[in-house]
mmCIF file of C-alpha atoms in Angstrom:
data_model
loop_
_atom_site.group_PDB
_atom_site.id
_atom_site.type_symbol
_atom_site.label_atom_id
_atom_site.label_comp_id
_atom_site.label_asym_id
_atom_site.label_seq_id
_atom_site.Cartn_x
_atom_site.Cartn_y
_atom_site.Cartn_z
ATOM 1 C CA MET A 5 -15.445 81.680 -42.137
ATOM 2 C CA ASN A 6 -14.345 81.372 -45.769
ATOM 3 C CA LYS A 7 -12.734 84.550 -47.051
ATOM 4 C CA ILE A 8 -12.513 83.360 -50.655
ATOM 5 C CA GLU A 9 -14.663 80.792 -52.434
ATOM 6 C CA VAL A 10 -13.950 79.673 -55.984
ATOM 7 C CA LYS A 11 -16.429 77.447 -57.774
ATOM 8 C CA ASP A 12 -16.096 75.711 -61.153
ATOM 9 C CA VAL A 13 -13.716 78.291 -62.600
ATOM 10 C CA ASP A 14 -12.456 78.013 -66.173
ATOM 11 C CA PHE A 15 -10.228 80.756 -67.524
ATOM 12 C CA PHE A 16 -9.292 81.468 -71.137
ATOM 13 C CA TYR A 17 -6.700 83.585 -72.919
ATOM 14 C CA GLY A 18 -8.445 83.791 -76.294
ATOM 15 C CA GLU A 19 -8.902 80.153 -77.327
ATOM 16 C CA PHE A 20 -6.339 78.806 -74.857
ATOM 17 C CA GLN A 21 -7.786 77.399 -71.631
ATOM 18 C CA ALA A 22 -5.369 78.291 -68.839
ATOM 19 C CA LEU A 23 -7.472 77.059 -65.892
ATOM 20 C CA LYS A 24 -9.782 74.062 -65.885
ATOM 21 C CA ASN A 25 -12.704 73.598 -63.513
ATOM 22 C CA ILE A 26 -11.106 74.843 -60.297
ATOM 23 C CA SER A 27 -12.990 74.972 -56.995
ATOM 24 C CA LEU A 28 -11.474 75.807 -53.617
ATOM 25 C CA TYR A 29 -12.078 77.848 -50.507
ATOM 26 C CA ILE A 30 -9.634 79.885 -48.421
ATOM 27 C CA GLU A 31 -10.362 80.648 -44.784
ATOM 28 C CA ALA A 32 -9.736 84.084 -43.279
ATOM 29 C CA ASN A 33 -6.318 84.678 -41.680
ATOM 30 C CA LYS A 34 -4.708 81.678 -43.323
ATOM 31 C CA VAL A 35 -1.750 81.450 -45.666
ATOM 32 C CA VAL A 36 -2.400 79.386 -48.791
ATOM 33 C CA ALA A 37 0.450 78.477 -51.150
ATOM 34 C CA PHE A 38 0.091 77.575 -54.835
ATOM 35 C CA ILE A 39 2.850 75.298 -56.129
ATOM 36 C CA GLY A 40 3.500 73.527 -59.430
ATOM 37 C CA PRO A 41 5.805 73.705 -62.455
ATOM 38 C CA SER A 42 6.124 76.846 -64.591
ATOM 39 C CA GLY A 43 3.199 77.546 -66.882
ATOM 40 C CA CYS A 44 0.708 75.476 -64.889
ATOM 41 C CA GLY A 45 -1.690 78.362 -64.137
ATOM 42 C CA LYS A 46 -0.630 79.469 -60.640
ATOM 43 C CA SER A 47 -0.054 83.137 -61.495
ATOM 44 C CA THR A 48 -3.162 83.270 -63.686
ATOM 45 C CA PHE A 49 -5.175 81.870 -60.797
ATOM 46 C CA ILE A 50 -3.858 84.275 -58.136
ATOM 47 C CA ARG A 51 -4.681 87.210 -60.455
ATOM 48 C CA ILE A 52 -8.357 86.295 -60.681
ATOM 49 C CA PHE A 53 -8.761 87.453 -57.056
ATOM 50 C CA ASN A 54 -8.084 91.096 -57.919
ATOM 51 C CA ARG A 55 -9.133 90.876 -61.568
ATOM 52 C CA MET A 56 -5.659 91.728 -62.820
ATOM 53 C CA ASN A 57 -6.286 89.418 -65.786
ATOM 54 C CA ASP A 58 -8.979 91.881 -66.928
ATOM 55 C CA LEU A 59 -6.110 94.060 -68.173
ATOM 56 C CA ILE A 60 -5.203 91.427 -70.786
ATOM 57 C CA PRO A 61 -7.294 91.513 -74.002
ATOM 58 C CA GLU A 62 -9.553 88.580 -74.901
ATOM 59 C CA THR A 63 -9.605 86.888 -71.537
ATOM 60 C CA ARG A 64 -12.740 85.374 -70.041
ATOM 61 C CA LEU A 65 -13.762 83.549 -66.912
ATOM 62 C CA ASN A 66 -16.562 81.056 -66.330
ATOM 63 C CA GLY A 67 -17.661 80.074 -62.823
ATOM 64 C CA SER A 68 -17.798 82.157 -59.662
ATOM 65 C CA VAL A 69 -15.203 83.826 -57.445
ATOM 66 C CA LYS A 70 -16.532 85.127 -54.152
ATOM 67 C CA ILE A 71 -14.755 87.295 -51.600
ATOM 68 C CA ASP A 72 -16.677 87.809 -48.364
ATOM 69 C CA GLU A 73 -19.612 86.090 -50.105
ATOM 70 C CA VAL A 74 -19.766 88.642 -52.950
ATOM 71 C CA ASP A 75 -19.167 87.401 -56.504
ATOM 72 C CA ILE A 76 -16.415 89.719 -57.725
ATOM 73 C CA TYR A 77 -17.147 88.981 -61.407
ATOM 74 C CA GLN A 78 -20.798 89.999 -61.309
ATOM 75 C CA LYS A 79 -21.913 93.129 -63.143
ATOM 76 C CA GLY A 80 -21.602 96.377 -61.237
ATOM 77 C CA ILE A 81 -18.542 95.413 -59.162
ATOM 78 C CA ASP A 82 -16.252 98.398 -58.566
ATOM 79 C CA VAL A 83 -12.885 96.951 -59.595
ATOM 80 C CA ASP A 84 -10.944 99.840 -58.000
ATOM 81 C CA GLU A 85 -12.610 99.081 -54.658
ATOM 82 C CA LEU A 86 -11.872 95.393 -55.139
ATOM 83 C CA ARG A 87 -8.183 96.118 -55.686
ATOM 84 C CA LYS A 88 -8.070 98.226 -52.531
ATOM 85 C CA ASN A 89 -9.322 95.215 -50.617
ATOM 86 C CA VAL A 90 -6.988 92.774 -52.369
ATOM 87 C CA GLY A 91 -3.373 93.980 -52.244
ATOM 88 C CA MET A 92 -0.702 92.524 -54.529
ATOM 89 C CA VAL A 93 3.048 92.062 -54.253
ATOM 90 C CA PHE A 94 4.917 90.995 -57.380
ATOM 91 C CA GLN A 95 7.903 88.800 -58.101
ATOM 92 C CA ARG A 96 10.429 91.581 -58.474
ATOM 93 C CA PRO A 97 10.387 94.578 -56.152
ATOM 94 C CA ASN A 98 8.822 97.436 -58.117
ATOM 95 C CA PRO A 99 9.141 100.614 -56.046
ATOM 96 C CA PHE A 100 8.119 103.869 -57.708
ATOM 97 C CA PRO A 101 10.838 106.436 -58.528
ATOM 98 C CA LYS A 102 9.890 108.412 -55.427
ATOM 99 C CA SER A 103 10.982 108.700 -51.814
ATOM 100 C CA ILE A 104 10.409 105.858 -49.361
ATOM 101 C CA PHE A 105 7.658 107.898 -47.713
ATOM 102 C CA ASP A 106 5.925 108.732 -51.007
ATOM 103 C CA ASN A 107 5.983 105.102 -52.116
ATOM 104 C CA VAL A 108 3.948 104.065 -49.101
ATOM 105 C CA ALA A 109 1.705 107.142 -49.153
ATOM 106 C CA TYR A 110 0.997 106.799 -52.882
ATOM 107 C CA GLY A 111 -2.139 104.640 -52.647
ATOM 108 C CA LEU A 112 -3.657 106.853 -49.969
ATOM 109 C CA LYS A 113 -3.109 110.023 -52.001
ATOM 110 C CA VAL A 114 -4.440 108.435 -55.210
ATOM 111 C CA ASN A 115 -7.552 107.460 -53.266
ATOM 112 C CA GLY A 116 -8.105 111.063 -52.247
ATOM 113 C CA VAL A 117 -6.774 111.036 -48.656
ATOM 114 C CA LYS A 118 -5.567 114.543 -47.832
ATOM 115 C CA ASP A 119 -5.196 114.439 -44.041
ATOM 116 C CA LYS A 120 -1.416 114.736 -43.586
ATOM 117 C CA TYR A 121 -1.450 113.463 -40.018
ATOM 118 C CA PHE A 122 -3.428 110.381 -41.067
ATOM 119 C CA ILE A 123 -1.052 109.754 -43.991
ATOM 120 C CA HIS A 124 2.007 110.003 -41.692
ATOM 121 C CA GLN A 125 0.397 107.629 -39.192
ATOM 122 C CA LYS A 126 -0.496 105.160 -41.939
ATOM 123 C CA VAL A 127 2.976 105.258 -43.509
ATOM 124 C CA GLU A 128 4.605 104.519 -40.160
ATOM 125 C CA GLU A 129 2.099 101.796 -39.323
ATOM 126 C CA SER A 130 2.554 100.154 -42.761
ATOM 127 C CA LEU A 131 6.352 100.255 -42.580
ATOM 128 C CA LYS A 132 6.167 98.697 -39.114
ATOM 129 C CA GLY A 133 3.756 96.102 -40.482
ATOM 130 C CA ALA A 134 6.294 95.260 -43.184
ATOM 131 C CA ALA A 135 9.127 95.050 -40.609
ATOM 132 C CA LEU A 136 10.971 97.915 -42.299
ATOM 133 C CA TRP A 137 10.381 100.932 -40.031
ATOM 134 C CA GLU A 138 13.508 100.574 -37.895
ATOM 135 C CA GLU A 139 15.689 100.400 -40.998
ATOM 136 C CA VAL A 140 14.238 103.418 -42.802
ATOM 137 C CA LYS A 141 12.686 105.754 -40.215
ATOM 138 C CA ASP A 142 15.602 108.223 -40.501
ATOM 139 C CA LYS A 143 15.673 108.264 -44.303
ATOM 140 C CA LEU A 144 12.048 108.499 -45.387
ATOM 141 C CA LYS A 145 12.879 111.297 -47.825
ATOM 142 C CA GLU A 146 15.543 109.239 -49.611
ATOM 143 C CA SER A 147 14.846 107.447 -52.881
ATOM 144 C CA ALA A 148 13.333 103.975 -52.605
ATOM 145 C CA PHE A 149 15.984 102.872 -55.112
ATOM 146 C CA ALA A 150 18.646 103.380 -52.427
ATOM 147 C CA LEU A 151 17.249 100.357 -50.553
ATOM 148 C CA SER A 152 18.504 96.795 -51.020
ATOM 149 C CA GLY A 153 16.394 94.321 -53.001
ATOM 150 C CA GLY A 154 15.006 92.734 -49.849
ATOM 151 C CA GLN A 155 14.166 96.127 -48.365
ATOM 152 C CA GLN A 156 12.520 97.203 -51.620
ATOM 153 C CA GLN A 157 10.294 94.127 -51.507
ATOM 154 C CA ARG A 158 9.274 94.881 -47.918
ATOM 155 C CA LEU A 159 8.606 98.470 -49.048
ATOM 156 C CA CYS A 160 6.264 97.101 -51.728
ATOM 157 C CA ILE A 161 4.525 95.060 -49.024
ATOM 158 C CA ALA A 162 4.182 98.237 -46.909
ATOM 159 C CA ARG A 163 2.746 100.039 -49.954
ATOM 160 C CA ALA A 164 0.163 97.263 -50.335
ATOM 161 C CA LEU A 165 -0.704 97.395 -46.613
ATOM 162 C CA ALA A 166 -1.181 101.176 -46.551
ATOM 163 C CA ILE A 167 -4.593 101.060 -48.222
ATOM 164 C CA SER A 168 -5.860 98.547 -45.621
ATOM 165 C CA PRO A 169 -6.615 95.469 -47.714
ATOM 166 C CA SER A 170 -8.022 92.331 -46.111
ATOM 167 C CA ILE A 171 -6.322 89.976 -48.585
ATOM 168 C CA LEU A 172 -2.685 90.030 -49.695
ATOM 169 C CA LEU A 173 -1.621 88.274 -52.897
ATOM 170 C CA MET A 174 2.067 87.486 -53.294
ATOM 171 C CA ASP A 175 3.333 86.228 -56.650
ATOM 172 C CA GLU A 176 6.780 84.694 -56.022
ATOM 173 C CA PRO A 177 7.615 87.460 -53.515
ATOM 174 C CA ALA A 178 11.067 86.148 -52.631
ATOM 175 C CA SER A 179 12.295 84.595 -55.883
ATOM 176 C CA ALA A 180 14.552 87.557 -56.694
ATOM 177 C CA LEU A 181 15.958 87.831 -53.151
ATOM 178 C CA ASP A 182 18.936 86.432 -51.271
ATOM 179 C CA PRO A 183 18.408 83.821 -48.498
ATOM 180 C CA ILE A 184 18.536 86.346 -45.615
ATOM 181 C CA SER A 185 15.965 88.646 -47.247
ATOM 182 C CA THR A 186 13.844 85.608 -48.093
ATOM 183 C CA ALA A 187 13.851 84.539 -44.441
ATOM 184 C CA LYS A 188 12.703 88.049 -43.435
ATOM 185 C CA ILE A 189 9.824 87.935 -45.934
ATOM 186 C CA GLU A 190 8.814 84.502 -44.619
ATOM 187 C CA GLU A 191 8.843 85.714 -40.998
ATOM 188 C CA LEU A 192 6.791 88.679 -42.109
ATOM 189 C CA ILE A 193 4.169 86.439 -43.748
ATOM 190 C CA TRP A 194 3.654 84.653 -40.414
ATOM 191 C CA GLU A 195 3.141 87.987 -38.668
ATOM 192 C CA LEU A 196 0.846 89.393 -41.345
ATOM 193 C CA LYS A 197 -1.586 86.488 -41.279
ATOM 194 C CA LYS A 198 -2.815 87.657 -37.889
ATOM 195 C CA THR A 199 -4.420 90.555 -39.786
ATOM 196 C CA TYR A 200 -4.664 89.439 -43.414
ATOM 197 C CA THR A 201 -5.589 86.434 -45.534
ATOM 198 C CA ILE A 202 -2.537 85.642 -47.674
ATOM 199 C CA VAL A 203 -2.252 83.776 -50.968
ATOM 200 C CA ILE A 204 1.263 83.083 -52.207
ATOM 201 C CA VAL A 205 2.567 81.606 -55.447
ATOM 202 C CA THR A 206 5.987 80.041 -54.999
ATOM 203 C CA HIS A 207 8.392 77.803 -56.925
ATOM 204 C CA ASN A 208 10.198 77.139 -53.675
ATOM 205 C CA MET A 209 8.579 74.084 -52.118
ATOM 206 C CA GLN A 210 10.483 74.477 -48.856
ATOM 207 C CA GLN A 211 9.055 77.974 -48.636
ATOM 208 C CA ALA A 212 5.513 76.689 -49.172
ATOM 209 C CA ALA A 213 6.100 74.079 -46.471
ATOM 210 C CA ARG A 214 7.428 76.716 -44.050
ATOM 211 C CA VAL A 215 4.922 79.527 -44.451
ATOM 212 C CA SER A 216 1.550 78.104 -45.506
ATOM 213 C CA ASP A 217 -1.381 76.510 -43.722
ATOM 214 C CA LYS A 218 -2.742 74.932 -46.904
ATOM 215 C CA THR A 219 -1.155 74.146 -50.249
ATOM 216 C CA ALA A 220 -2.667 73.672 -53.703
ATOM 217 C CA TYR A 221 -0.703 71.786 -56.344
ATOM 218 C CA PHE A 222 -1.348 72.836 -59.948
ATOM 219 C CA TYR A 223 -0.433 71.010 -63.139
ATOM 220 C CA LEU A 224 -1.359 71.974 -66.721
ATOM 221 C CA GLY A 225 -4.135 74.332 -65.635
ATOM 222 C CA GLU A 226 -5.751 71.900 -63.219
ATOM 223 C CA MET A 227 -5.663 71.932 -59.446
ATOM 224 C CA ILE A 228 -4.555 68.374 -58.769
ATOM 225 C CA GLU A 229 -4.704 68.487 -54.980
ATOM 226 C CA TYR A 230 -5.517 70.953 -52.185
ATOM 227 C CA ASP A 231 -5.052 70.098 -48.535
ATOM 228 C CA ASP A 232 -3.311 71.028 -45.305
ATOM 229 C CA THR A 233 0.311 71.789 -46.149
ATOM 230 C CA LYS A 234 1.546 69.012 -43.873
ATOM 231 C CA VAL A 235 -0.571 66.467 -45.753
ATOM 232 C CA ILE A 236 0.546 67.698 -49.180
ATOM 233 C CA PHE A 237 4.211 67.410 -48.223
ATOM 234 C CA THR A 238 4.140 64.202 -46.195
ATOM 235 C CA ASN A 239 1.191 62.165 -47.430
ATOM 236 C CA PRO A 240 -0.314 63.471 -50.692
ATOM 237 C CA LYS A 241 -3.221 61.502 -52.097
ATOM 238 C CA LYS A 242 -2.318 61.889 -55.784
ATOM 239 C CA GLU A 243 0.686 60.264 -57.424
ATOM 240 C CA SER A 244 1.285 63.375 -59.542
ATOM 241 C CA THR A 245 1.642 65.495 -56.365
ATOM 242 C CA GLN A 246 4.017 62.938 -54.859
ATOM 243 C CA ASN A 247 6.159 62.974 -58.012
ATOM 244 C CA TYR A 248 6.413 66.751 -57.979
ATOM 245 C CA ILE A 249 7.143 67.010 -54.244
ATOM 246 C CA THR A 250 9.874 64.380 -54.450
ATOM 247 C CA GLY A 251 11.465 66.046 -57.474
ATOM 248 C CA ARG A 252 10.721 63.327 -60.012
ATOM 249 C CA PHE A 253 9.539 65.982 -62.415
ATOM 250 C CA GLY A 254 8.886 69.728 -62.622
#
């Protein structure tokens, strides 16, 4: 079943057209990577799935974006509910200035959950889901800023998981991390796809090749090619994709 379906999407910042006529589908419990040079529309595109671009003045979208067969841009959509269903992890770890526990519990409390036992259960489950529990279980009351960069990023993943999304968006989740932390995030992505549908933007082509089932290559606001990751990296159909993959430009 398709989790996400995008049809004929154009996206504008004021007069500037950032995305041009993009259509694609993403199946449930798959990892899809978006690759392409800087400024080609990857981050803009990933943010249409949780309507983060709505926060920028004078933006508009034409076309349809469906999640679980519901057009998320139709009138009457509860954007807060949408963002609960579509979690997001950003390029740089952005923990809140709170304890490790409170970082993960934050979304639950904001959404009105008061059952302390449930919150404790969910925090533990989310930290386990983000492969961080063993490292932090004895220091949940300590500041999140005491964690290393890689741990902070896994904490942000745990925070996203705590509100039980079905989709996880990751915008360059490992670009600010060292190789060992990056490897942990990549292992985590493989584990998480058993439960979640994951969309990742990455500049690191090796990372896309390692973690994704399908890859979309973007250039100047257009999606040039979208196929199984193996095909994109070994036998792309478009010359532009081939040039980017082989490092001739980008």
